[in-house]
């Protein structure tokens, strides 16, 4: 089955964006009391868009999707669509079981999102037939083009990927497992129209490895707080500038991952803390995440200085 016209258009815009710039996964702004901060969020989005990302993915993992209620989600996605104003595709996160995912998908559709990223379902491991049926039910209930995210308890076989790729609105797969053997099998089994995204945590570290199996596009959490560093890496990656890549990996990305791995949840809360250090109005994380402690903040600030110095 071929993609419908809306899915073809979304896939084309995303393919163009992936070749042009970093994929931005913006943070969601909260007040110190933990409330949504809509005006601050719009200011932050404008800063993100000023760096010309290839696409904007609001209310996803970095944006604390699971901490948002439906009204807040509507406000977050609507703001992203309005601030983007057609300049770049907006792909909203949706998730939980298929019924709840559809509630979010319909909100995103009403808000004007271009596509949706189907985050891993809640809690349970499931057989392949169930994973396929989950995507089928979501695709049957929304007109939004869909990118499916495999990580944690979601892992597709090549046959399952072929089955979901037959759906007329499924345009891509984002991978967070970093199993390159399995991923190579998926890319070879997939139809030509299917987009692939490197969704590993701190994806820049594995960007070259993913590219060897046909997945050069990646999401960048670093772009959420240091677009200068993320853009410099993206440019070096596009140009095959291995010396710059190695310098950034040694001096910034690998130390960042070592700091990130100290505490569960730092994949988001460190990113948010770094954005605050840069003066971005993003506020704290929401529970169950926790903000970094004083010593980790000192190390993070030094690491930021190093990274920014590396890119001039």
PDB file of C-alpha atoms in Angstrom:
ATOM      1  CA  UNK A   1       0.000   0.000   0.000  1.00  0.00           C
ATOM      2  CA  UNK A   2       1.351   3.451  -0.880  1.00  0.00           C
ATOM      3  CA  UNK A   3       1.385   6.525   1.353  1.00  0.00           C
ATOM      4  CA  UNK A   4      -1.570   8.875   1.136  1.00  0.00           C
ATOM      5  CA  UNK A   5      -0.943  12.416  -0.065  1.00  0.00           C
ATOM      6  CA  UNK A   6      -0.642  14.002   3.395  1.00  0.00           C
ATOM      7  CA  UNK A   7       1.878  11.361   4.432  1.00  0.00           C
ATOM      8  CA  UNK A   8       3.863  11.847   1.226  1.00  0.00           C
ATOM      9  CA  UNK A   9       3.987  15.593   1.836  1.00  0.00           C
ATOM     10  CA  UNK A  10       5.071  15.167   5.467  1.00  0.00           C
ATOM     11  CA  UNK A  11       7.729  12.623   4.506  1.00  0.00           C
ATOM     12  CA  UNK A  12       9.090  14.921   1.802  1.00  0.00           C
ATOM     13  CA  UNK A  13       9.300  17.896   4.184  1.00  0.00           C
ATOM     14  CA  UNK A  14      10.989  15.788   6.846  1.00  0.00           C
ATOM     15  CA  UNK A  15      13.446  14.292   4.359  1.00  0.00           C
ATOM     16  CA  UNK A  16      14.376  17.809   3.235  1.00  0.00           C
ATOM     17  CA  UNK A  17      14.660  18.974   6.848  1.00  0.00           C
ATOM     18  CA  UNK A  18      16.840  16.030   7.866  1.00  0.00           C
ATOM     19  CA  UNK A  19      19.337  16.967   5.183  1.00  0.00           C
ATOM     20  CA  UNK A  20      19.295  20.637   6.154  1.00  0.00           C
ATOM     21  CA  UNK A  21      19.535  20.794   9.940  1.00  0.00           C
ATOM     22  CA  UNK A  22      19.401  19.182  13.361  1.00  0.00           C
ATOM     23  CA  UNK A  23      16.106  17.679  14.529  1.00  0.00           C
ATOM     24  CA  UNK A  24      14.999  19.741  17.545  1.00  0.00           C
ATOM     25  CA  UNK A  25      13.302  18.133  20.553  1.00  0.00           C
ATOM     26  CA  UNK A  26      12.400  21.176  22.661  1.00  0.00           C
ATOM     27  CA  UNK A  27      12.041  21.204  26.420  1.00  0.00           C
ATOM     28  CA  UNK A  28       8.712  22.191  27.968  1.00  0.00           C
ATOM     29  CA  UNK A  29       8.825  25.302  30.167  1.00  0.00           C
ATOM     30  CA  UNK A  30       7.465  25.124  33.722  1.00  0.00           C
ATOM     31  CA  UNK A  31       7.368  27.677  36.506  1.00  0.00           C
ATOM     32  CA  UNK A  32       9.264  27.089  39.759  1.00  0.00           C
ATOM     33  CA  UNK A  33       5.943  25.942  41.217  1.00  0.00           C
ATOM     34  CA  UNK A  34       5.666  23.313  38.464  1.00  0.00           C
ATOM     35  CA  UNK A  35       2.940  24.922  36.356  1.00  0.00           C
ATOM     36  CA  UNK A  36       3.120  25.191  32.589  1.00  0.00           C
ATOM     37  CA  UNK A  37       4.714  28.493  31.529  1.00  0.00           C
ATOM     38  CA  UNK A  38       3.239  29.207  28.072  1.00  0.00           C
ATOM     39  CA  UNK A  39       4.862  32.579  27.403  1.00  0.00           C
ATOM     40  CA  UNK A  40       8.298  31.335  28.457  1.00  0.00           C
ATOM     41  CA  UNK A  41       7.800  28.260  26.293  1.00  0.00           C
ATOM     42  CA  UNK A  42       7.046  30.360  23.219  1.00  0.00           C
ATOM     43  CA  UNK A  43      10.159  32.452  23.853  1.00  0.00           C
ATOM     44  CA  UNK A  44      12.228  29.294  24.132  1.00  0.00           C
ATOM     45  CA  UNK A  45      10.686  27.856  20.941  1.00  0.00           C
ATOM     46  CA  UNK A  46      11.537  31.033  19.052  1.00  0.00           C
ATOM     47  CA  UNK A  47      15.171  30.648  20.146  1.00  0.00           C
ATOM     48  CA  UNK A  48      15.180  27.045  18.933  1.00  0.00           C
ATOM     49  CA  UNK A  49      13.655  27.946  15.574  1.00  0.00           C
ATOM     50  CA  UNK A  50      16.120  30.795  15.063  1.00  0.00           C
ATOM     51  CA  UNK A  51      18.801  28.145  14.487  1.00  0.00           C
ATOM     52  CA  UNK A  52      16.813  26.643  11.553  1.00  0.00           C
ATOM     53  CA  UNK A  53      16.346  23.051  12.761  1.00  0.00           C
ATOM     54  CA  UNK A  54      15.241  20.425  10.273  1.00  0.00           C
ATOM     55  CA  UNK A  55      12.072  19.717  12.256  1.00  0.00           C
ATOM     56  CA  UNK A  56      10.504  20.452  15.632  1.00  0.00           C
ATOM     57  CA  UNK A  57       9.345  17.589  17.881  1.00  0.00           C
ATOM     58  CA  UNK A  58       7.368  19.093  20.817  1.00  0.00           C
ATOM     59  CA  UNK A  59       5.952  17.085  23.719  1.00  0.00           C
ATOM     60  CA  UNK A  60       8.265  14.124  23.205  1.00  0.00           C
ATOM     61  CA  UNK A  61      10.687  12.542  25.674  1.00  0.00           C
ATOM     62  CA  UNK A  62      12.870  15.612  26.150  1.00  0.00           C
ATOM     63  CA  UNK A  63       9.688  17.687  26.394  1.00  0.00           C
ATOM     64  CA  UNK A  64       8.406  15.535  29.307  1.00  0.00           C
ATOM     65  CA  UNK A  65       5.390  14.192  27.422  1.00  0.00           C
ATOM     66  CA  UNK A  66       4.449  11.885  30.282  1.00  0.00           C
ATOM     67  CA  UNK A  67       4.285  14.837  32.709  1.00  0.00           C
ATOM     68  CA  UNK A  68       1.664  16.727  30.649  1.00  0.00           C
ATOM     69  CA  UNK A  69      -2.085  16.500  30.981  1.00  0.00           C
ATOM     70  CA  UNK A  70      -4.225  16.815  27.855  1.00  0.00           C
ATOM     71  CA  UNK A  71      -4.923  20.542  28.243  1.00  0.00           C
ATOM     72  CA  UNK A  72      -1.228  21.283  28.720  1.00  0.00           C
ATOM     73  CA  UNK A  73      -0.394  19.064  25.777  1.00  0.00           C
ATOM     74  CA  UNK A  74      -2.794  21.007  23.576  1.00  0.00           C
ATOM     75  CA  UNK A  75      -1.158  24.272  24.650  1.00  0.00           C
ATOM     76  CA  UNK A  76       2.352  22.940  24.024  1.00  0.00           C
ATOM     77  CA  UNK A  77       1.635  21.589  20.542  1.00  0.00           C
ATOM     78  CA  UNK A  78      -0.435  24.614  19.533  1.00  0.00           C
ATOM     79  CA  UNK A  79       2.401  26.919  20.573  1.00  0.00           C
ATOM     80  CA  UNK A  80       4.907  24.900  18.541  1.00  0.00           C
ATOM     81  CA  UNK A  81       2.715  25.039  15.436  1.00  0.00           C
ATOM     82  CA  UNK A  82       2.091  28.763  15.796  1.00  0.00           C
ATOM     83  CA  UNK A  83       5.709  29.691  16.483  1.00  0.00           C
ATOM     84  CA  UNK A  84       6.980  27.447  13.666  1.00  0.00           C
ATOM     85  CA  UNK A  85       4.449  29.118  11.339  1.00  0.00           C
ATOM     86  CA  UNK A  86       5.087  26.660   8.536  1.00  0.00           C
ATOM     87  CA  UNK A  87       8.847  27.188   8.472  1.00  0.00           C
ATOM     88  CA  UNK A  88       9.645  23.682   9.650  1.00  0.00           C
ATOM     89  CA  UNK A  89       7.632  20.480  10.168  1.00  0.00           C
ATOM     90  CA  UNK A  90       6.109  19.981  13.624  1.00  0.00           C
ATOM     91  CA  UNK A  91       5.950  16.374  14.846  1.00  0.00           C
ATOM     92  CA  UNK A  92       4.091  15.966  18.148  1.00  0.00           C
ATOM     93  CA  UNK A  93       4.676  13.114  20.586  1.00  0.00           C
ATOM     94  CA  UNK A  94       1.780  10.746  21.307  1.00  0.00           C
ATOM     95  CA  UNK A  95       1.796   7.669  23.506  1.00  0.00           C
ATOM     96  CA  UNK A  96       0.530   5.252  26.170  1.00  0.00           C
ATOM     97  CA  UNK A  97      -1.919   2.586  24.933  1.00  0.00           C
ATOM     98  CA  UNK A  98      -3.506   3.074  21.523  1.00  0.00           C
ATOM     99  CA  UNK A  99      -6.736   4.533  22.936  1.00  0.00           C
ATOM    100  CA  UNK A 100      -4.942   7.245  24.902  1.00  0.00           C
ATOM    101  CA  UNK A 101      -2.467   7.800  22.078  1.00  0.00           C
ATOM    102  CA  UNK A 102      -5.415   8.568  19.834  1.00  0.00           C
ATOM    103  CA  UNK A 103      -6.701  11.194  22.261  1.00  0.00           C
ATOM    104  CA  UNK A 104      -3.351  12.968  21.998  1.00  0.00           C
ATOM    105  CA  UNK A 105      -3.198  12.422  18.230  1.00  0.00           C
ATOM    106  CA  UNK A 106      -6.546  14.120  17.735  1.00  0.00           C
ATOM    107  CA  UNK A 107      -5.438  17.066  19.842  1.00  0.00           C
ATOM    108  CA  UNK A 108      -2.226  17.333  17.807  1.00  0.00           C
ATOM    109  CA  UNK A 109      -4.205  17.100  14.582  1.00  0.00           C
ATOM    110  CA  UNK A 110      -6.552  19.875  15.685  1.00  0.00           C
ATOM    111  CA  UNK A 111      -3.560  22.001  16.679  1.00  0.00           C
ATOM    112  CA  UNK A 112      -2.132  21.693  13.168  1.00  0.00           C
ATOM    113  CA  UNK A 113       0.821  19.348  13.717  1.00  0.00           C
ATOM    114  CA  UNK A 114       2.310  17.875  10.558  1.00  0.00           C
ATOM    115  CA  UNK A 115       2.889  14.392  11.973  1.00  0.00           C
ATOM    116  CA  UNK A 116       3.114  12.423  15.218  1.00  0.00           C
ATOM    117  CA  UNK A 117       5.881  10.440  16.890  1.00  0.00           C
ATOM    118  CA  UNK A 118       4.392   7.283  18.442  1.00  0.00           C
ATOM    119  CA  UNK A 119       6.277   6.899  21.727  1.00  0.00           C
ATOM    120  CA  UNK A 120       6.628   3.414  23.276  1.00  0.00           C
ATOM    121  CA  UNK A 121       3.453   2.144  24.895  1.00  0.00           C
ATOM    122  CA  UNK A 122       3.136   2.085  28.660  1.00  0.00           C
ATOM    123  CA  UNK A 123       4.816  -0.535  30.881  1.00  0.00           C
ATOM    124  CA  UNK A 124       4.046  -3.879  29.224  1.00  0.00           C
ATOM    125  CA  UNK A 125       6.119  -6.024  26.926  1.00  0.00           C
ATOM    126  CA  UNK A 126       4.093  -7.290  23.982  1.00  0.00           C
ATOM    127  CA  UNK A 127       4.357  -9.827  21.143  1.00  0.00           C
ATOM    128  CA  UNK A 128       4.980  -8.684  17.587  1.00  0.00           C
ATOM    129  CA  UNK A 129       1.331  -9.055  16.576  1.00  0.00           C
ATOM    130  CA  UNK A 130       0.375  -6.746  19.440  1.00  0.00           C
ATOM    131  CA  UNK A 131       2.970  -4.143  18.492  1.00  0.00           C
ATOM    132  CA  UNK A 132       1.671  -4.142  14.927  1.00  0.00           C
ATOM    133  CA  UNK A 133      -1.950  -3.921  16.077  1.00  0.00           C
ATOM    134  CA  UNK A 134      -1.093  -0.984  18.339  1.00  0.00           C
ATOM    135  CA  UNK A 135       0.203   0.963  15.332  1.00  0.00           C
ATOM    136  CA  UNK A 136      -2.715  -0.148  13.152  1.00  0.00           C
ATOM    137  CA  UNK A 137      -5.279   1.084  15.642  1.00  0.00           C
ATOM    138  CA  UNK A 138      -3.560   4.457  15.964  1.00  0.00           C
ATOM    139  CA  UNK A 139      -3.274   4.788  12.184  1.00  0.00           C
ATOM    140  CA  UNK A 140      -6.958   3.910  11.788  1.00  0.00           C
ATOM    141  CA  UNK A 141      -8.020   6.628  14.229  1.00  0.00           C
ATOM    142  CA  UNK A 142      -6.046   9.642  13.022  1.00  0.00           C
ATOM    143  CA  UNK A 143      -5.090  11.166   9.687  1.00  0.00           C
ATOM    144  CA  UNK A 144      -1.732  12.323  11.050  1.00  0.00           C
ATOM    145  CA  UNK A 145       1.339  10.790   9.389  1.00  0.00           C
ATOM    146  CA  UNK A 146       3.119   8.590  11.936  1.00  0.00           C
ATOM    147  CA  UNK A 147       6.733   7.947  12.912  1.00  0.00           C
ATOM    148  CA  UNK A 148       7.002   4.905  15.185  1.00  0.00           C
ATOM    149  CA  UNK A 149       9.605   4.931  17.966  1.00  0.00           C
ATOM    150  CA  UNK A 150      11.221   1.650  18.984  1.00  0.00           C
ATOM    151  CA  UNK A 151      13.091   1.604  22.269  1.00  0.00           C
ATOM    152  CA  UNK A 152      12.772   0.028  25.723  1.00  0.00           C
ATOM    153  CA  UNK A 153       9.928  -2.525  25.498  1.00  0.00           C
ATOM    154  CA  UNK A 154       9.210  -1.897  21.791  1.00  0.00           C
ATOM    155  CA  UNK A 155      11.354  -3.746  19.244  1.00  0.00           C
ATOM    156  CA  UNK A 156      10.120  -4.576  15.752  1.00  0.00           C
ATOM    157  CA  UNK A 157      11.235  -7.501  13.625  1.00  0.00           C
ATOM    158  CA  UNK A 158      11.795  -6.982   9.904  1.00  0.00           C
ATOM    159  CA  UNK A 159       8.487  -8.699   9.154  1.00  0.00           C
ATOM    160  CA  UNK A 160       6.578  -6.511  11.637  1.00  0.00           C
ATOM    161  CA  UNK A 161       8.179  -3.397  10.167  1.00  0.00           C
ATOM    162  CA  UNK A 162       7.060  -4.462   6.694  1.00  0.00           C
ATOM    163  CA  UNK A 163       3.528  -4.854   8.021  1.00  0.00           C
ATOM    164  CA  UNK A 164       3.300  -1.416   9.618  1.00  0.00           C
ATOM    165  CA  UNK A 165       5.049   0.196   6.636  1.00  0.00           C
ATOM    166  CA  UNK A 166       2.107  -0.947   4.502  1.00  0.00           C
ATOM    167  CA  UNK A 167      -0.172   1.420   6.407  1.00  0.00           C
ATOM    168  CA  UNK A 168      -0.859   4.551   4.328  1.00  0.00           C
ATOM    169  CA  UNK A 169       0.174   6.998   7.065  1.00  0.00           C
ATOM    170  CA  UNK A 170       3.307   5.360   8.532  1.00  0.00           C
ATOM    171  CA  UNK A 171       6.265   7.364   7.236  1.00  0.00           C
ATOM    172  CA  UNK A 172       9.149   6.475   9.519  1.00  0.00           C
ATOM    173  CA  UNK A 173      10.853   4.566  12.303  1.00  0.00           C
ATOM    174  CA  UNK A 174      12.946   6.105  15.061  1.00  0.00           C
ATOM    175  CA  UNK A 175      15.375   3.694  16.726  1.00  0.00           C
ATOM    176  CA  UNK A 176      16.640   3.966  20.278  1.00  0.00           C
ATOM    177  CA  UNK A 177      18.098   0.480  20.730  1.00  0.00           C
ATOM    178  CA  UNK A 178      21.432   1.016  18.952  1.00  0.00           C
ATOM    179  CA  UNK A 179      21.472  -2.626  17.843  1.00  0.00           C
ATOM    180  CA  UNK A 180      23.091  -2.056  14.462  1.00  0.00           C
ATOM    181  CA  UNK A 181      22.761  -5.669  13.347  1.00  0.00           C
ATOM    182  CA  UNK A 182      19.006  -5.565  13.871  1.00  0.00           C
ATOM    183  CA  UNK A 183      18.744  -2.060  12.456  1.00  0.00           C
ATOM    184  CA  UNK A 184      20.545  -3.079   9.258  1.00  0.00           C
ATOM    185  CA  UNK A 185      18.013  -5.869   8.790  1.00  0.00           C
ATOM    186  CA  UNK A 186      15.198  -3.346   9.237  1.00  0.00           C
ATOM    187  CA  UNK A 187      16.583  -0.813   6.773  1.00  0.00           C
ATOM    188  CA  UNK A 188      17.064  -3.518   4.135  1.00  0.00           C
ATOM    189  CA  UNK A 189      13.555  -4.893   4.681  1.00  0.00           C
ATOM    190  CA  UNK A 190      11.800  -1.515   4.640  1.00  0.00           C
ATOM    191  CA  UNK A 191      10.202   0.076   1.563  1.00  0.00           C
ATOM    192  CA  UNK A 192      12.065   2.990   0.024  1.00  0.00           C
ATOM    193  CA  UNK A 193       9.632   5.610   1.305  1.00  0.00           C
ATOM    194  CA  UNK A 194      10.223   4.812   4.995  1.00  0.00           C
ATOM    195  CA  UNK A 195      12.336   7.363   6.881  1.00  0.00           C
ATOM    196  CA  UNK A 196      14.759   6.209   9.576  1.00  0.00           C
ATOM    197  CA  UNK A 197      15.958   8.250  12.555  1.00  0.00           C
ATOM    198  CA  UNK A 198      18.752   7.664  15.049  1.00  0.00           C
ATOM    199  CA  UNK A 199      17.039   8.127  18.408  1.00  0.00           C
ATOM    200  CA  UNK A 200      19.822   6.928  20.691  1.00  0.00           C
ATOM    201  CA  UNK A 201      20.417   8.945  23.839  1.00  0.00           C
ATOM    202  CA  UNK A 202      22.982  11.643  22.944  1.00  0.00           C
ATOM    203  CA  UNK A 203      22.700  10.410  19.375  1.00  0.00           C
ATOM    204  CA  UNK A 204      25.766  12.290  18.121  1.00  0.00           C
ATOM    205  CA  UNK A 205      28.057   9.715  19.754  1.00  0.00           C
ATOM    206  CA  UNK A 206      26.614   6.998  17.531  1.00  0.00           C
ATOM    207  CA  UNK A 207      25.892   9.122  14.462  1.00  0.00           C
ATOM    208  CA  UNK A 208      28.705   7.702  12.340  1.00  0.00           C
ATOM    209  CA  UNK A 209      27.852   4.120  13.296  1.00  0.00           C
ATOM    210  CA  UNK A 210      24.168   4.611  12.456  1.00  0.00           C
ATOM    211  CA  UNK A 211      25.104   6.180   9.112  1.00  0.00           C
ATOM    212  CA  UNK A 212      26.945   3.002   8.103  1.00  0.00           C
ATOM    213  CA  UNK A 213      23.628   1.101   8.110  1.00  0.00           C
ATOM    214  CA  UNK A 214      21.776   3.810   6.220  1.00  0.00           C
ATOM    215  CA  UNK A 215      20.479   5.982   9.083  1.00  0.00           C
ATOM    216  CA  UNK A 216      22.258   9.359   8.977  1.00  0.00           C
ATOM    217  CA  UNK A 217      19.433  11.458  10.500  1.00  0.00           C
ATOM    218  CA  UNK A 218      19.438  11.868  14.274  1.00  0.00           C
ATOM    219  CA  UNK A 219      17.684  13.701  17.077  1.00  0.00           C
ATOM    220  CA  UNK A 220      19.783  16.051  19.207  1.00  0.00           C
ATOM    221  CA  UNK A 221      19.086  16.699  22.877  1.00  0.00           C
ATOM    222  CA  UNK A 222      22.115  19.008  22.874  1.00  0.00           C
ATOM    223  CA  UNK A 223      20.274  21.289  20.457  1.00  0.00           C
ATOM    224  CA  UNK A 224      17.787  21.950  23.268  1.00  0.00           C
ATOM    225  CA  UNK A 225      20.424  23.850  25.253  1.00  0.00           C
ATOM    226  CA  UNK A 226      23.432  24.459  22.988  1.00  0.00           C
ATOM    227  CA  UNK A 227      22.349  24.729  19.357  1.00  0.00           C
ATOM    228  CA  UNK A 228      25.784  26.161  18.531  1.00  0.00           C
ATOM    229  CA  UNK A 229      27.427  22.877  19.524  1.00  0.00           C
ATOM    230  CA  UNK A 230      24.748  20.715  17.932  1.00  0.00           C
ATOM    231  CA  UNK A 231      24.908  22.658  14.674  1.00  0.00           C
ATOM    232  CA  UNK A 232      28.706  22.534  14.570  1.00  0.00           C
ATOM    233  CA  UNK A 233      28.588  18.768  15.001  1.00  0.00           C
ATOM    234  CA  UNK A 234      25.876  18.420  12.346  1.00  0.00           C
ATOM    235  CA  UNK A 235      27.924  20.477   9.873  1.00  0.00           C
ATOM    236  CA  UNK A 236      31.047  18.415  10.543  1.00  0.00           C
ATOM    237  CA  UNK A 237      29.030  15.217  10.175  1.00  0.00           C
ATOM    238  CA  UNK A 238      27.568  16.373   6.863  1.00  0.00           C
ATOM    239  CA  UNK A 239      31.018  17.389   5.617  1.00  0.00           C
ATOM    240  CA  UNK A 240      32.769  14.218   6.784  1.00  0.00           C
ATOM    241  CA  UNK A 241      35.038  16.327   8.998  1.00  0.00           C
ATOM    242  CA  UNK A 242      36.237  13.535  11.288  1.00  0.00           C
ATOM    243  CA  UNK A 243      38.754  15.704  13.115  1.00  0.00           C
ATOM    244  CA  UNK A 244      36.079  18.136  14.312  1.00  0.00           C
ATOM    245  CA  UNK A 245      33.750  15.263  15.139  1.00  0.00           C
ATOM    246  CA  UNK A 246      36.432  13.551  17.229  1.00  0.00           C
ATOM    247  CA  UNK A 247      37.317  16.795  19.015  1.00  0.00           C
ATOM    248  CA  UNK A 248      33.684  17.398  19.947  1.00  0.00           C
ATOM    249  CA  UNK A 249      33.155  13.796  21.017  1.00  0.00           C
ATOM    250  CA  UNK A 250      36.256  13.739  23.229  1.00  0.00           C
ATOM    251  CA  UNK A 251      35.896  17.205  24.679  1.00  0.00           C
ATOM    252  CA  UNK A 252      32.143  17.503  25.097  1.00  0.00           C
ATOM    253  CA  UNK A 253      29.806  14.657  24.134  1.00  0.00           C
ATOM    254  CA  UNK A 254      31.472  11.735  25.880  1.00  0.00           C
ATOM    255  CA  UNK A 255      31.995  13.660  29.166  1.00  0.00           C
ATOM    256  CA  UNK A 256      28.334  14.745  28.903  1.00  0.00           C
ATOM    257  CA  UNK A 257      27.222  11.124  28.608  1.00  0.00           C
ATOM    258  CA  UNK A 258      29.386  10.119  31.559  1.00  0.00           C
ATOM    259  CA  UNK A 259      27.717  12.825  33.639  1.00  0.00           C
ATOM    260  CA  UNK A 260      24.284  11.893  32.290  1.00  0.00           C
ATOM    261  CA  UNK A 261      24.697   8.245  33.258  1.00  0.00           C
ATOM    262  CA  UNK A 262      25.226   9.007  36.953  1.00  0.00           C
ATOM    263  CA  UNK A 263      21.557   9.488  37.812  1.00  0.00           C
ATOM    264  CA  UNK A 264      18.389   8.035  36.258  1.00  0.00           C
ATOM    265  CA  UNK A 265      16.471  10.727  34.397  1.00  0.00           C
ATOM    266  CA  UNK A 266      19.496  12.927  33.763  1.00  0.00           C
ATOM    267  CA  UNK A 267      18.905  12.425  30.021  1.00  0.00           C
ATOM    268  CA  UNK A 268      16.203  15.081  30.479  1.00  0.00           C
ATOM    269  CA  UNK A 269      17.000  16.909  33.713  1.00  0.00           C
ATOM    270  CA  UNK A 270      20.644  17.606  32.755  1.00  0.00           C
ATOM    271  CA  UNK A 271      19.446  19.003  29.435  1.00  0.00           C
ATOM    272  CA  UNK A 272      16.999  21.267  31.220  1.00  0.00           C
ATOM    273  CA  UNK A 273      19.623  22.371  33.741  1.00  0.00           C
ATOM    274  CA  UNK A 274      22.016  23.207  30.909  1.00  0.00           C
ATOM    275  CA  UNK A 275      19.314  25.275  29.220  1.00  0.00           C
ATOM    276  CA  UNK A 276      18.794  27.202  32.456  1.00  0.00           C
ATOM    277  CA  UNK A 277      22.540  27.813  32.680  1.00  0.00           C
ATOM    278  CA  UNK A 278      22.310  29.330  29.202  1.00  0.00           C
ATOM    279  CA  UNK A 279      19.514  31.646  30.387  1.00  0.00           C
ATOM    280  CA  UNK A 280      16.686  29.795  28.635  1.00  0.00           C
ATOM    281  CA  UNK A 281      13.295  30.119  30.392  1.00  0.00           C
ATOM    282  CA  UNK A 282      12.548  26.414  30.794  1.00  0.00           C
ATOM    283  CA  UNK A 283      12.228  26.050  34.573  1.00  0.00           C
ATOM    284  CA  UNK A 284      12.634  22.789  36.514  1.00  0.00           C
ATOM    285  CA  UNK A 285      11.681  19.240  35.597  1.00  0.00           C
ATOM    286  CA  UNK A 286       8.506  17.668  36.940  1.00  0.00           C
ATOM    287  CA  UNK A 287       8.455  14.614  39.210  1.00  0.00           C
ATOM    288  CA  UNK A 288       9.346  11.803  38.995  1.00  0.00           C
ATOM    289  CA  UNK A 289      12.436  13.470  37.482  1.00  0.00           C
ATOM    290  CA  UNK A 290      14.693  15.523  39.753  1.00  0.00           C
ATOM    291  CA  UNK A 291      16.959  18.453  38.980  1.00  0.00           C
ATOM    292  CA  UNK A 292      20.750  17.914  39.239  1.00  0.00           C
ATOM    293  CA  UNK A 293      22.560  18.531  42.505  1.00  0.00           C
ATOM    294  CA  UNK A 294      25.058  21.383  43.076  1.00  0.00           C
ATOM    295  CA  UNK A 295      28.217  19.410  42.266  1.00  0.00           C
ATOM    296  CA  UNK A 296      26.787  18.031  39.045  1.00  0.00           C
ATOM    297  CA  UNK A 297      25.727  21.553  38.056  1.00  0.00           C
ATOM    298  CA  UNK A 298      29.300  22.783  38.562  1.00  0.00           C
ATOM    299  CA  UNK A 299      30.595  20.023  36.282  1.00  0.00           C
ATOM    300  CA  UNK A 300      27.855  20.718  33.753  1.00  0.00           C
ATOM    301  CA  UNK A 301      28.730  24.405  33.627  1.00  0.00           C
ATOM    302  CA  UNK A 302      32.418  23.634  33.026  1.00  0.00           C
ATOM    303  CA  UNK A 303      31.472  21.156  30.328  1.00  0.00           C
ATOM    304  CA  UNK A 304      29.300  23.755  28.613  1.00  0.00           C
ATOM    305  CA  UNK A 305      32.176  26.215  28.625  1.00  0.00           C
ATOM    306  CA  UNK A 306      34.427  23.595  27.056  1.00  0.00           C
ATOM    307  CA  UNK A 307      31.897  22.698  24.385  1.00  0.00           C
ATOM    308  CA  UNK A 308      31.223  26.301  23.426  1.00  0.00           C
ATOM    309  CA  UNK A 309      34.959  27.009  23.291  1.00  0.00           C
ATOM    310  CA  UNK A 310      35.448  24.062  20.946  1.00  0.00           C
ATOM    311  CA  UNK A 311      32.998  25.561  18.440  1.00  0.00           C
ATOM    312  CA  UNK A 312      34.350  29.092  18.805  1.00  0.00           C
TER     313      UNK A 312
END
